[in-house]
CSV table of C-alpha atoms in Angstrom, one decimal:
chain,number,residue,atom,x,y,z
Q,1,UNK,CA,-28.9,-41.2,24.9
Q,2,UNK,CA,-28.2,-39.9,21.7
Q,3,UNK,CA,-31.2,-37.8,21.3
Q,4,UNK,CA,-30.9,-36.3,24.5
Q,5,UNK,CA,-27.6,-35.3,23.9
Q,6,UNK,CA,-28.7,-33.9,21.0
Q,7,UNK,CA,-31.6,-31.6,22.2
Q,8,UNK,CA,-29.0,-29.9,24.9
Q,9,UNK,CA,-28.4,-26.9,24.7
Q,10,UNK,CA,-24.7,-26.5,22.9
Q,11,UNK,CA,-23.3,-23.9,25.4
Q,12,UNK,CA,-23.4,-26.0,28.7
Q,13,UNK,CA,-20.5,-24.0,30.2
Q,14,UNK,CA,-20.7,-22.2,33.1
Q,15,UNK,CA,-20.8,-18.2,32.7
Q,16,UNK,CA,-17.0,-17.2,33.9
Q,17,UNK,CA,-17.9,-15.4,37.2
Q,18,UNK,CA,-15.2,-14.0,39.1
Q,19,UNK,CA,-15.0,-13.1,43.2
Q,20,UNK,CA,-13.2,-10.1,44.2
Q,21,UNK,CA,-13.0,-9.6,48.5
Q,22,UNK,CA,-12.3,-6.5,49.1
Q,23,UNK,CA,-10.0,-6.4,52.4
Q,24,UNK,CA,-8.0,-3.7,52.5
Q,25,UNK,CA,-9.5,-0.4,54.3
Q,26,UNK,CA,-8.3,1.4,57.4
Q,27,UNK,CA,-11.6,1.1,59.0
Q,28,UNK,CA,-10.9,4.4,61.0
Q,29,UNK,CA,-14.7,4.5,62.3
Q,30,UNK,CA,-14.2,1.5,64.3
Q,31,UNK,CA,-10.5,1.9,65.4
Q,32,UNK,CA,-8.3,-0.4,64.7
Q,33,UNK,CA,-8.0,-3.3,62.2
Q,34,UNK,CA,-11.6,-4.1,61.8
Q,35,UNK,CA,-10.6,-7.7,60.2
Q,36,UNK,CA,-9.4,-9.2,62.8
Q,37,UNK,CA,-12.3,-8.4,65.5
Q,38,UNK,CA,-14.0,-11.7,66.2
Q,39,UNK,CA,-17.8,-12.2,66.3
Q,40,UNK,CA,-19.4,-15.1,67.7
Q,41,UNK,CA,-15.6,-16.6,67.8
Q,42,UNK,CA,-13.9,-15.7,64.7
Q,43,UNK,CA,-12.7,-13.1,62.8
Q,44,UNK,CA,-14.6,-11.0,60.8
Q,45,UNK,CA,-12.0,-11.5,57.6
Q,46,UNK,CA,-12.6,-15.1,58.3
Q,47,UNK,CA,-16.3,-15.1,58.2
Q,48,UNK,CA,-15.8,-13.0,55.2
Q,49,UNK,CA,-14.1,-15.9,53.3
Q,50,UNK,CA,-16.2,-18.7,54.6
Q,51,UNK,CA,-19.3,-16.5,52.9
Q,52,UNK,CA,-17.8,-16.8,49.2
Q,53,UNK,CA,-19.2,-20.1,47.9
Q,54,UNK,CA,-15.9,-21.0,45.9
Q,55,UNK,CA,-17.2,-23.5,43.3
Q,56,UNK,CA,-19.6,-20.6,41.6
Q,57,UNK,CA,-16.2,-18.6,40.9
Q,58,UNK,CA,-13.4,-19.5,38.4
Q,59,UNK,CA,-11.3,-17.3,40.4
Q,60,UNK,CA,-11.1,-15.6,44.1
Q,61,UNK,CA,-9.4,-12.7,45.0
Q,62,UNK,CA,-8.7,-11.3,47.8
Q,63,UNK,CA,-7.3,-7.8,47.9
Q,64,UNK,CA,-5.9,-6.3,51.6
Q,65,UNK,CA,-2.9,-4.1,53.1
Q,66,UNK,CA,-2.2,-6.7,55.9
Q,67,UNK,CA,0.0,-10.0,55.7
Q,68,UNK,CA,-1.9,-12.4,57.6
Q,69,UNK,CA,-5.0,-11.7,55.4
Q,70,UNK,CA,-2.7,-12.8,52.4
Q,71,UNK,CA,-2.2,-15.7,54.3
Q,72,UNK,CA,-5.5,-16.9,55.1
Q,73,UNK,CA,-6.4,-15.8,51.5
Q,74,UNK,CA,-4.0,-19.0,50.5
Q,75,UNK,CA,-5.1,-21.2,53.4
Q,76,UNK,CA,-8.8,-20.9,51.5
Q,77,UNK,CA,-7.1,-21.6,48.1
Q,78,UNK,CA,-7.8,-17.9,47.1
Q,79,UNK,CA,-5.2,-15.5,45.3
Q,80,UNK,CA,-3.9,-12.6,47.7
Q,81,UNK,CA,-3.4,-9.7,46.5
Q,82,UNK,CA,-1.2,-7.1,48.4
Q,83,UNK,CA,-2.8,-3.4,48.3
Q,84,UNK,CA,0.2,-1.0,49.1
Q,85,UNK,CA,-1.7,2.2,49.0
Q,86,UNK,CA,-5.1,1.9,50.8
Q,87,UNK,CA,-5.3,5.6,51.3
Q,88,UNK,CA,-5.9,5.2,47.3
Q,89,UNK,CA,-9.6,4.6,48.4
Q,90,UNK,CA,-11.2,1.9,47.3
Q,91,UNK,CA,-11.3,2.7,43.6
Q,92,UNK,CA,-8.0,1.4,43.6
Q,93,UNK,CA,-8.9,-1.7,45.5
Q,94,UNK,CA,-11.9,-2.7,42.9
Q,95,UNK,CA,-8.8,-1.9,40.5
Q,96,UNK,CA,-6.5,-4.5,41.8
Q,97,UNK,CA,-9.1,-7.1,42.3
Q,98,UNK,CA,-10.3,-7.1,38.7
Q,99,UNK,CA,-6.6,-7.4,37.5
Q,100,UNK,CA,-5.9,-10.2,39.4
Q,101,UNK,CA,-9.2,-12.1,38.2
Q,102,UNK,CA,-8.4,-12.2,34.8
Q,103,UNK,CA,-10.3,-12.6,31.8
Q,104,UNK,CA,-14.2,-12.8,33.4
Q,105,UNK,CA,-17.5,-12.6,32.4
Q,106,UNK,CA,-18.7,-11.2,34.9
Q,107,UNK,CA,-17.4,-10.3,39.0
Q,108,UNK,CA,-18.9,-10.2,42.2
Q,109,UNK,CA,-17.7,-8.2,44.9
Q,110,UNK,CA,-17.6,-8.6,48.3
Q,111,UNK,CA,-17.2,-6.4,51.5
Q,112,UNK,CA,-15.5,-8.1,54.4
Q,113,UNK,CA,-17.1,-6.6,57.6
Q,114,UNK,CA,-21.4,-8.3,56.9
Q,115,UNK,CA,-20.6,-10.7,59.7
Q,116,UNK,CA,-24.2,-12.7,59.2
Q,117,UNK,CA,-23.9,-13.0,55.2
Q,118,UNK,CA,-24.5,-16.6,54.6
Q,119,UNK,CA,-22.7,-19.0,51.7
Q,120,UNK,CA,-26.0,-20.1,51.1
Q,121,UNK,CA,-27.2,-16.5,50.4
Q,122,UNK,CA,-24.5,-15.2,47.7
Q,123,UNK,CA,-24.6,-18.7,45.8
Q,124,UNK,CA,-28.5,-18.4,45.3
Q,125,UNK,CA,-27.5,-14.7,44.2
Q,126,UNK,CA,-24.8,-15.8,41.8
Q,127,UNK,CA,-27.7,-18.0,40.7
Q,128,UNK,CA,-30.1,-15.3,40.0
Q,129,UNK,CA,-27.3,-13.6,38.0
Q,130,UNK,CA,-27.0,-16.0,35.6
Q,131,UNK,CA,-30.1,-16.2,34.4
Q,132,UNK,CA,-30.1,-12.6,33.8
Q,133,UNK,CA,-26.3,-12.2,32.9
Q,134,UNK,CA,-26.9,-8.5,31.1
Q,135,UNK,CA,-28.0,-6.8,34.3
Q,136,UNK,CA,-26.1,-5.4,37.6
Q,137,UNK,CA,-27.4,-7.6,40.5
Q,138,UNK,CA,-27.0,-6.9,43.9
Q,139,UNK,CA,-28.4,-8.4,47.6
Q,140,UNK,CA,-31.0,-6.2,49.2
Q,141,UNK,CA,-33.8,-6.4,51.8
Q,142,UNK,CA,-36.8,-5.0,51.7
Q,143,UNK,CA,-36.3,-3.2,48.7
Q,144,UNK,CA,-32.9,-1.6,49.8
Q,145,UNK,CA,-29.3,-2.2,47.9
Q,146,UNK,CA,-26.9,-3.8,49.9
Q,147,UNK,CA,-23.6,-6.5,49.3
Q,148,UNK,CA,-22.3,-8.3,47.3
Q,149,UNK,CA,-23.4,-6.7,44.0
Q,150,UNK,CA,-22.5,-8.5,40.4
Q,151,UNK,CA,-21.2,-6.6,37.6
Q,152,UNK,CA,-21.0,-8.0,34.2
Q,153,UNK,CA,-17.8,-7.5,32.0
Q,154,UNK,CA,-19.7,-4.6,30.2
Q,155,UNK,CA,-19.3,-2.6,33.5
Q,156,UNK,CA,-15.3,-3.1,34.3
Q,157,UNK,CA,-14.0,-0.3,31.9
Q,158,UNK,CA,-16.6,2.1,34.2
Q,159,UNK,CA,-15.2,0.3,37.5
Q,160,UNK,CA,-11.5,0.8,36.6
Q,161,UNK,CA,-12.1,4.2,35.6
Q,162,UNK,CA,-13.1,4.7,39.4
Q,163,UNK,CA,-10.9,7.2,41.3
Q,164,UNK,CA,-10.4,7.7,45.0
Q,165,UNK,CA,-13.2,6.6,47.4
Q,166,UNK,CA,-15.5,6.4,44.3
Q,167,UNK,CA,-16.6,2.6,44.3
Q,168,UNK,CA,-19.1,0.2,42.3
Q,169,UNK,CA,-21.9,2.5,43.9
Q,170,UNK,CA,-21.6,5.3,41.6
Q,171,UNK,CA,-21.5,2.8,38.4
Q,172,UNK,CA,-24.6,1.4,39.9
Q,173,UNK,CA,-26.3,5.0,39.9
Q,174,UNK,CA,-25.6,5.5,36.3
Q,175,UNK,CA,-27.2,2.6,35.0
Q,176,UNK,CA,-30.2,2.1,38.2
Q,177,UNK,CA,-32.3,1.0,35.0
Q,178,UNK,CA,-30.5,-2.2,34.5
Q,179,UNK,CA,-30.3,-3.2,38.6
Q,180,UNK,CA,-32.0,-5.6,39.9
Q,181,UNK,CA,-32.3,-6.8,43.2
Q,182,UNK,CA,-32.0,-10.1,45.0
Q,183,UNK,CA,-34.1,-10.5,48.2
Q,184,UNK,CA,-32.6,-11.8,51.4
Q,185,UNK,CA,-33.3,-11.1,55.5
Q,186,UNK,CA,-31.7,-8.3,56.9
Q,187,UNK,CA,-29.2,-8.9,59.4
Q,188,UNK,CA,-26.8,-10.6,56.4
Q,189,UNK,CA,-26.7,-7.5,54.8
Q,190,UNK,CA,-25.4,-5.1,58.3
Q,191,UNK,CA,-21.9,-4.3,58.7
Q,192,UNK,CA,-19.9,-3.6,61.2
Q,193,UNK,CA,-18.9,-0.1,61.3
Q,194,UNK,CA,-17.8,0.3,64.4
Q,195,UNK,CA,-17.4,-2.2,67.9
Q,196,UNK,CA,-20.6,-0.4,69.1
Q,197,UNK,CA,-22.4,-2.2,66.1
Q,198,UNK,CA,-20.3,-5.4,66.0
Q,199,UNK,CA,-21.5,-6.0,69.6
Q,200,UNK,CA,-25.1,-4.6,69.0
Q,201,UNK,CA,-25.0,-7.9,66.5
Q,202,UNK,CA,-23.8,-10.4,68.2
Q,203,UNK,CA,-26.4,-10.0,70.8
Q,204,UNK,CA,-29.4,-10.2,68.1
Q,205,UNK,CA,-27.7,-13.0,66.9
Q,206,UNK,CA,-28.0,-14.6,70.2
Q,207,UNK,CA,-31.9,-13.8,70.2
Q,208,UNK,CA,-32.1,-15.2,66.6
């Protein structure tokens, strides 16, 4: 026993990965408050939270303009966090999210309207990440960036210099040279812009 514990590696801790859900648009394209549509039975917020595998993260925060988010937030054992001024774009919300994490190594964040993401899908992601801990990662299909994407602590002073509807996109575009992709079917990436699409999905997902 002793040997073995001897030939481990001394830094056995897990990297400090953070969760940030980002909940707090006006969704104008689809209408009304997008969040609370149901697909296939529940909402999309609540599918949304059910997606974040919770034991990867040291922290989850969800950040939203509307009360009974904050509530389900707590009901998953996640930290709300009230955005006051979503017309701030979602600069502001990335802002918030990161403050309320703490000190990180790195953060993933998450968009709340990819119905079809799986649990399954953004742990094996946050896997990937760690062994390359440097680099920006983010879930794609076929070649194509989608969400969540990772950002390691080197990036936040670049994410919270962010303004208006400026979001983790354009820090991705300045450094495309350290992005790497992680593969995963299609559908988990598509969002739900507007009820059109929500319903256009739930019918493939019937077919599926």
């Amino acid at each position: 026993g002793a040997a073995i514990c001897k030939n481990r590696r001394r830094d056995d801790r897990k990297m400090n990965i953070g969760c940030v859900v980002m909940a707090a648009g006006d969704a104008r394209r689809f209408g009304e408050n997008k969040l609370a549509a149901l697909f296939d039975g529940k909402t999309l917020i609540r599918r949304a939270l059910e997606a974040v595998p919770s034991e990867e993260f040291s922290a989850v925060a969800v950040v939203t303009q509307y009360p009974e988010v904050e509530d389900l937030a707590a009901e998953f054992g996640f930290i709300p966090v009230r955005n006051p001024h979503p017309d701030w774009g979602i600069s502001h919300t990335i802002r918030l999210g990161l403050e309320a994490l703490g000190d990180c190594e790195a953060a993933l964040f998450q968009v709340s309207d990819q119905p079809m993401l799986c649990r399954e899908t953004v742990a094996a992601e946050v896997a990937f990440f760690r062994e390359h801990p440097d680099k920006l990662v983010g879930l794609s299909h076929g070649g194509v960036r989608g969400n969540p994407c990772i950002f390691p602590a080197a990036y936040f002073p670049e994410l919270l210099a962010l303004t208006e509807d400026h979001g983790g996109s354009s820090v991705i575009r300045r450094h495309e040279e350290d992005l790497l992709l992680f593969e995963c079917p299609a559908r988990e990436l598509e969002d739900a812009d507007t009820r059109q699409a929500l319903r256009a999905m739930e019918e493939r997902k019937r077919l599926i």
